[in-house]
GROMACS .gro file of C-alpha atoms in nm:
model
  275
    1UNK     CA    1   1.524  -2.933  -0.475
    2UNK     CA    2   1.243  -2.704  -0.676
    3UNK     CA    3   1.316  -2.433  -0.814
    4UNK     CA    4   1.253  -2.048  -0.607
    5UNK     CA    5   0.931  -1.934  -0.710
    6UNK     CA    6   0.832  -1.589  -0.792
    7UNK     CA    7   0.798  -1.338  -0.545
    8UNK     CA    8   0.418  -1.135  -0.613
    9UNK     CA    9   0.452  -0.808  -0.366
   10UNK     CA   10   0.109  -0.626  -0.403
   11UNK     CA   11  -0.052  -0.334  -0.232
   12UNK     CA   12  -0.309  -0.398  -0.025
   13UNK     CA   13  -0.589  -0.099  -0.022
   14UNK     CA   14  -0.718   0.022  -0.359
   15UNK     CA   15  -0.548  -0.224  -0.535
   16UNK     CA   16  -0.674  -0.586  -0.383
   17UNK     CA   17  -0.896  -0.519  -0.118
   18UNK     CA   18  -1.120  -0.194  -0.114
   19UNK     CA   19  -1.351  -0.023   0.151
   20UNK     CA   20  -1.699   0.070   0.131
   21UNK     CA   21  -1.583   0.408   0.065
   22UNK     CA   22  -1.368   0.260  -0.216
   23UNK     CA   23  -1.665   0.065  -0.377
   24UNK     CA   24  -1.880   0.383  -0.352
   25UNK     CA   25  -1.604   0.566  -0.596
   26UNK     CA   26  -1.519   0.275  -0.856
   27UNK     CA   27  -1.862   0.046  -0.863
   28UNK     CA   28  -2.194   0.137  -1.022
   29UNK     CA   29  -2.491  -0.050  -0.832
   30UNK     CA   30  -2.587  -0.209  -1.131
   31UNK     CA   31  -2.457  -0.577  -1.205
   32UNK     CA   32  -2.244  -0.550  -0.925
   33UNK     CA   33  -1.979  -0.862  -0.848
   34UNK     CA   34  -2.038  -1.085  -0.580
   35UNK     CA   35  -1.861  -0.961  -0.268
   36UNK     CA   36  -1.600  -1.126  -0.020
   37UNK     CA   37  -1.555  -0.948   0.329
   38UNK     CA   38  -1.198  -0.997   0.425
   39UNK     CA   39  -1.184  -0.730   0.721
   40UNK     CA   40  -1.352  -0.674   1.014
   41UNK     CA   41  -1.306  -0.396   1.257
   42UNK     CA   42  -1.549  -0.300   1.552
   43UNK     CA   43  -1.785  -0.570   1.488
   44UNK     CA   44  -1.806  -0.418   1.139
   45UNK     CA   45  -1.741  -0.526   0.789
   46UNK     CA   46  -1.454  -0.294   0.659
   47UNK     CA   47  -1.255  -0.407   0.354
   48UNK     CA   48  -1.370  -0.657   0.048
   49UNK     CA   49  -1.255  -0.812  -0.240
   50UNK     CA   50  -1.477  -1.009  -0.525
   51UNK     CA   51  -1.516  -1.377  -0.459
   52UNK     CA   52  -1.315  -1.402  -0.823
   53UNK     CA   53  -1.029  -1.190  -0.663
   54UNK     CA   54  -1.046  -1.426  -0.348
   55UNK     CA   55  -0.996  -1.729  -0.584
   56UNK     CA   56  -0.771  -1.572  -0.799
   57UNK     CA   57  -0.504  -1.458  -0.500
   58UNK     CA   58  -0.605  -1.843  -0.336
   59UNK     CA   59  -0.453  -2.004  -0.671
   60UNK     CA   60  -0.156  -1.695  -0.694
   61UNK     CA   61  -0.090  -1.835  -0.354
   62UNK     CA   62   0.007  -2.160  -0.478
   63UNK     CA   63   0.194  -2.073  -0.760
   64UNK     CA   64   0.416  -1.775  -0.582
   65UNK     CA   65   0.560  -1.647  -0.293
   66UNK     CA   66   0.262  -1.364  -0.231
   67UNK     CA   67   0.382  -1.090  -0.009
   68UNK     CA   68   0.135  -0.843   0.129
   69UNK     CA   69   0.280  -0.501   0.043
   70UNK     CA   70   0.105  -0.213   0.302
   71UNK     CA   71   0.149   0.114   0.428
   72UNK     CA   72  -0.061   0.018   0.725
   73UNK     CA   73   0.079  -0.075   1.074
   74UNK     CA   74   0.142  -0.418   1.177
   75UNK     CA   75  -0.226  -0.381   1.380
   76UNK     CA   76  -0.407  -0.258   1.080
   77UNK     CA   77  -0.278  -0.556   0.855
   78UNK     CA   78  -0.350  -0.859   1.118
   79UNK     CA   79  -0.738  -0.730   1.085
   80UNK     CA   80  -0.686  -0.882   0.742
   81UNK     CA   81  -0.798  -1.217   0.685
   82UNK     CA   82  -0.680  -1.280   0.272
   83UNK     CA   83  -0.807  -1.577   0.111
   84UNK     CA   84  -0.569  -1.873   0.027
   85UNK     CA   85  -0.243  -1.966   0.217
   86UNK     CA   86  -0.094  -1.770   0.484
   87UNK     CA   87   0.197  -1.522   0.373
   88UNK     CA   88   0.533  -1.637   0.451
   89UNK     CA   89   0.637  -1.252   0.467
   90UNK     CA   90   0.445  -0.959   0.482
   91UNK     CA   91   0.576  -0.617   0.456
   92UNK     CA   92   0.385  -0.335   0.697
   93UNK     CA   93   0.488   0.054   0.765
   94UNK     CA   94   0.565   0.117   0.423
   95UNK     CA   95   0.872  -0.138   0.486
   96UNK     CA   96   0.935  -0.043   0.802
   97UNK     CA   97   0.809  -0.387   0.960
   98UNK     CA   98   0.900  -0.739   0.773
   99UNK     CA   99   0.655  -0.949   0.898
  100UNK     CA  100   0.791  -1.324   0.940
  101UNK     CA  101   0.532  -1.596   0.985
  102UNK     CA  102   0.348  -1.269   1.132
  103UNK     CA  103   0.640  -1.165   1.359
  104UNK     CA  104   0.839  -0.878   1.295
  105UNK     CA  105   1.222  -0.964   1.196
  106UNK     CA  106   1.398  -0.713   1.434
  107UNK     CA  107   1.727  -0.671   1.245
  108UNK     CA  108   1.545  -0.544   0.928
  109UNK     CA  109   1.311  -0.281   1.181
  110UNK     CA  110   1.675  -0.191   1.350
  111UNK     CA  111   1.868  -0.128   1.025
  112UNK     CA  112   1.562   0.072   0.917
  113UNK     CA  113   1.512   0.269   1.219
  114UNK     CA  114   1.898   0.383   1.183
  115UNK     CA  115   1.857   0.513   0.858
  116UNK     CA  116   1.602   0.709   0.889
  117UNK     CA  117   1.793   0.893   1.195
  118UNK     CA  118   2.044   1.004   0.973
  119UNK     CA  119   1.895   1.052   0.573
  120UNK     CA  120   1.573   1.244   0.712
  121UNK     CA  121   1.408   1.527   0.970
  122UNK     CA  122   1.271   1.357   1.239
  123UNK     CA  123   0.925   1.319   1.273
  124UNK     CA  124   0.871   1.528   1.575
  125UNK     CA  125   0.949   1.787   1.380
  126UNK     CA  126   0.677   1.657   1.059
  127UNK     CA  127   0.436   1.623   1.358
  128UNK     CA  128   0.434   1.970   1.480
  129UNK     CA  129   0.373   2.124   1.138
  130UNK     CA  130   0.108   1.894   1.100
  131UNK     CA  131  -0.037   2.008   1.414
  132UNK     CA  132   0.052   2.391   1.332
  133UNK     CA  133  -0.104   2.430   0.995
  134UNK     CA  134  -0.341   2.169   0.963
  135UNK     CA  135  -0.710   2.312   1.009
  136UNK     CA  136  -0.903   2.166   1.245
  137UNK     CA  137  -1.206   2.246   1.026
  138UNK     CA  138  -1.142   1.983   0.804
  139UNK     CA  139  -0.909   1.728   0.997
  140UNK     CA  140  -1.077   1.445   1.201
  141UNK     CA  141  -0.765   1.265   1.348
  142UNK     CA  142  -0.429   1.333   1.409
  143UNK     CA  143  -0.190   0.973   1.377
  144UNK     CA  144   0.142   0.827   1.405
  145UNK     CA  145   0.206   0.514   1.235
  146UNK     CA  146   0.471   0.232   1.453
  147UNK     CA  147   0.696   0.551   1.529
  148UNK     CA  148   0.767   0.553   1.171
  149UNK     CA  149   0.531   0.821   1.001
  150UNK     CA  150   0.261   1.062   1.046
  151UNK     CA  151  -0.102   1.063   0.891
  152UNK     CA  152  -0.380   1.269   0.909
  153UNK     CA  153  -0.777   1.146   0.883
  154UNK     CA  154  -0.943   1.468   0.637
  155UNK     CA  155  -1.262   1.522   0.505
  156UNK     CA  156  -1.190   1.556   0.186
  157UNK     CA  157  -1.413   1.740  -0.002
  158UNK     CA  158  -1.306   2.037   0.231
  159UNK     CA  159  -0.937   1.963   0.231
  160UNK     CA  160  -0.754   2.285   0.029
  161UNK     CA  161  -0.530   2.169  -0.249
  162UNK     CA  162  -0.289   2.427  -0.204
  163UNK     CA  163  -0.234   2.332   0.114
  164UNK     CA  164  -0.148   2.002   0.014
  165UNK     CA  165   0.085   2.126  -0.244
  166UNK     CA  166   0.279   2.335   0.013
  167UNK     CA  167   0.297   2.021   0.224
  168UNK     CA  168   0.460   1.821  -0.058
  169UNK     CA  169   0.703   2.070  -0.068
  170UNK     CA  170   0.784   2.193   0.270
  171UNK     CA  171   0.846   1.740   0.331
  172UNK     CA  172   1.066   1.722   0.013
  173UNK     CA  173   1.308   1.979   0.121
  174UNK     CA  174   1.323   1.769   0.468
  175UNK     CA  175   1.342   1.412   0.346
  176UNK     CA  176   0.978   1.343   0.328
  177UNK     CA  177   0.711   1.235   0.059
  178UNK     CA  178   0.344   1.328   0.111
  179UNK     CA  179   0.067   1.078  -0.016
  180UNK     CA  180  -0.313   1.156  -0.063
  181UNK     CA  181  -0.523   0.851  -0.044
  182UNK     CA  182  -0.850   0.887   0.021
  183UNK     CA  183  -0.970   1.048   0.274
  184UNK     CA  184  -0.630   0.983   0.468
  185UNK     CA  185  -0.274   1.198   0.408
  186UNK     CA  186   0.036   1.033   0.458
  187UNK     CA  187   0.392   1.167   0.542
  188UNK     CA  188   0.644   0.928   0.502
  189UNK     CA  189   1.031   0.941   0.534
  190UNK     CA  190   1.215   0.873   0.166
  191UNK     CA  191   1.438   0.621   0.309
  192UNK     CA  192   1.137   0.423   0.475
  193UNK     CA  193   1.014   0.207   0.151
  194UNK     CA  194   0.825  -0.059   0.068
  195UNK     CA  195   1.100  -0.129  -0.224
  196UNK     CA  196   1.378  -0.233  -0.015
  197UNK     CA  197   1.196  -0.481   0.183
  198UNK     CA  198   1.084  -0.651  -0.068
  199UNK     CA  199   1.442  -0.668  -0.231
  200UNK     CA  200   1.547  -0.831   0.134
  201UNK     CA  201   1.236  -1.122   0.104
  202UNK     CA  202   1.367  -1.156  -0.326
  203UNK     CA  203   1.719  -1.194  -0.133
  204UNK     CA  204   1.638  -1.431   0.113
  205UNK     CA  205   1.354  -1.654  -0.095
  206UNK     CA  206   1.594  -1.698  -0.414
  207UNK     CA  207   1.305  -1.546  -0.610
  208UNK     CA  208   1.427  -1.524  -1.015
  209UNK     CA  209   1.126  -1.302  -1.089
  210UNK     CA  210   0.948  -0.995  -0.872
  211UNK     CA  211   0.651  -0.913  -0.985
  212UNK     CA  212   0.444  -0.635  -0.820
  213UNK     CA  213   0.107  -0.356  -0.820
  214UNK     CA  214   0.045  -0.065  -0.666
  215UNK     CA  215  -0.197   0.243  -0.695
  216UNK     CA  216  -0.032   0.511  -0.431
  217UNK     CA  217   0.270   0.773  -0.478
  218UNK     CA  218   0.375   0.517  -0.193
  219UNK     CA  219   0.419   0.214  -0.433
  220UNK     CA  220   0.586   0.353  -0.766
  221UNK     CA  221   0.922   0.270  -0.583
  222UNK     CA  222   0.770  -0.069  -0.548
  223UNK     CA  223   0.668  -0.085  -0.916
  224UNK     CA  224   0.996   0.038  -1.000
  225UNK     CA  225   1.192  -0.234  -0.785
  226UNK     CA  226   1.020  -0.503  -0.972
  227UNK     CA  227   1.084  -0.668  -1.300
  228UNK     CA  228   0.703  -0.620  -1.400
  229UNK     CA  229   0.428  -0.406  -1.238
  230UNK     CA  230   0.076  -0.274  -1.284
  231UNK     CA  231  -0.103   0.012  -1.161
  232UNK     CA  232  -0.510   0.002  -1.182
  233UNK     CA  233  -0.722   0.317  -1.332
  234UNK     CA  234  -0.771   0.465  -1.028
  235UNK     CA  235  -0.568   0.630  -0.756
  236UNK     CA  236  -0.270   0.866  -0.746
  237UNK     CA  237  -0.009   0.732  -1.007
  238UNK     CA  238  -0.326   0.710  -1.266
  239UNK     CA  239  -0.434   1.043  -1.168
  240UNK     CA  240  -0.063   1.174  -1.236
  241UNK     CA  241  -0.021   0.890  -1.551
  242UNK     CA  242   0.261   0.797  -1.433
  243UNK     CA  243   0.435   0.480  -1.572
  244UNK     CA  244   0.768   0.373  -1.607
  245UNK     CA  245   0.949   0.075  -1.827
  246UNK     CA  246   0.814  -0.273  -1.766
  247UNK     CA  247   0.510  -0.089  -1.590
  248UNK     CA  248   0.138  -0.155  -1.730
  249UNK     CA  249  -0.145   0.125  -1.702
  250UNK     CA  250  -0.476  -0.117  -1.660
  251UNK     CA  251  -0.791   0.087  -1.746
  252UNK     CA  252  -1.019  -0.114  -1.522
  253UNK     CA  253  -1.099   0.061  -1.189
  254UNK     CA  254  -1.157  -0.068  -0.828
  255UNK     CA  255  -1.243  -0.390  -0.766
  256UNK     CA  256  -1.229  -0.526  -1.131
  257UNK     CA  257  -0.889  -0.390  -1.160
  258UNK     CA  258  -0.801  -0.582  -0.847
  259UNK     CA  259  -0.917  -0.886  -1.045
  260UNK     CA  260  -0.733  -0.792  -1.343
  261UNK     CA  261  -0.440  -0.728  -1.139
  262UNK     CA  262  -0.443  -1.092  -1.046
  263UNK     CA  263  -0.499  -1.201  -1.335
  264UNK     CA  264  -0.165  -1.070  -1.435
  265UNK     CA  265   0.021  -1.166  -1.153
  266UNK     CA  266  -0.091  -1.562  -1.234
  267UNK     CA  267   0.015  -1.502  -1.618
  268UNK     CA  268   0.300  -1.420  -1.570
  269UNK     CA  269   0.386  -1.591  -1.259
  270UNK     CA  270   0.355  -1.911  -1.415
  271UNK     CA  271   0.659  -2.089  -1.564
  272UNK     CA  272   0.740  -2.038  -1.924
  273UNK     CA  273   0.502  -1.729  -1.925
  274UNK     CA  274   0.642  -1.450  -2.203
  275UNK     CA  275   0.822  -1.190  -2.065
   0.00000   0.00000   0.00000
């Protein structure tokens, strides 16, 4: 029998794939990589990743058990076509969904649905504050993620900080952690993380070494959970410097750092590799 291989949980959005938006923030025009499309949505390209990403994560595939890591609902992710073999598991919701040769595993969604009826406020509650105090001036879309969280579609450059920061705080008091990302602001029950599904999938494959990246508020439990992790130069957790024990702070930035990123991930995924 061959030995478990690693497990490799990774964020999806800002960290391996990235929107046009994305690019726009983290790629000058000049000398810019060759581009793989690896989501489509309305007849549209959406989300990309460099054709050296898509043969690094084809070759990570290989070597590891890859798990896609996302905040986005189960409908969001299958849009996703990744490069390389077909994920075993993939973890959607923000670990609300476990994703089993693309079906949810309904004992993990049940034992996650019951804790969040007892450790957090409900989100009908998180829903009509939403609705009460965010301005319609400078929201686009009001939405509810798989009955598990709320998010709200900004523009951002009128978004007020402070209101923001009052968010944060109202949710922590109630169980709750807010998440800017983009032009999108997520609020997401405590209990509901990406962290604990991904210890269930290092349970179930055997997997002697987790290795993980993130860029998101969302994902620092995820980095945390992990015997190594990497954040890229961009996105909330660089913007705060945050870092943590076994956690590296990359300096490269958007798509580059999502090559980097798997660069790492194949290091030290690789048997014999130095801790």
């Amino acid at each position: 029998m061959s030995a478990p291989k690693v497990l490799v949980a990774s964020d999806l959005d800002r960290t391996l794939i990235y929107s046009s938006a994305a690019l726009a923030l983290t790629m000058p025009d000049a000398r810019a990589p060759r581009l793989l499309c690896v989501e489509v949505h309305e007849s549209k390209p959406l989300s990309f990743m460099t054709e050296t990403a898509a043969a690094l994560l084809t070759e990570l595939g290989d070597l590891a058990v890859f798990v896609p890591t996302t905040t986005r609902t189960r409908k969001q992710y299958q849009r996703i076509n990744l490069p390389g073999p077909a994920p075993t598991y993939a973890i959607c919701a923000n670990g609300g969904h476990l994703l089993v040769d693309g079906v949810s595993d309904p004992d993990w969604h049940a034992s996650v649905t019951a804790r969040l009826a007892t450790e957090c406020a409900p989100l009908a509650e998180v829903r009509e504050y939403l609705e009460a105090t965010a301005d319609p001036a400078w929201v686009r879309k009001h939405r509810v993620a798989e009955d598990l969280f709320a998010y709200l579609v900004v523009e951002r450059e009128l978004l007020p900080e402070e209101w923001v920061k009052e968010l944060a705080v109202w949710a922590e008091s109630r169980g709750w952690t807010v998440s800017l990302q983009g032009r999108k602001i997520y609020a997401v029950p405590k209990p509901l993380t990406k962290s604990a599904a991904v210890r269930e999938v290092a349970r179930r494959t055997g997997a002697p070494l987790t290795l993980a990246a993130g860029d998101s508020l969302l994902d620092a439990d995820l980095l945390l959970a992990a015997d190594r992790g990497w954040r890229p130069g961009h996105g909330e957790l660089a913007e705060s410097d945050w870092t943590a024990p076994a956690i590296t702070a990359l300096p490269e930035r958007g798509v580059t750092a999502g090559e980097r990123i798997l660069r790492e991930f194949l290091h030290a995924g690789r048997p014999g590799a130095a801790a």
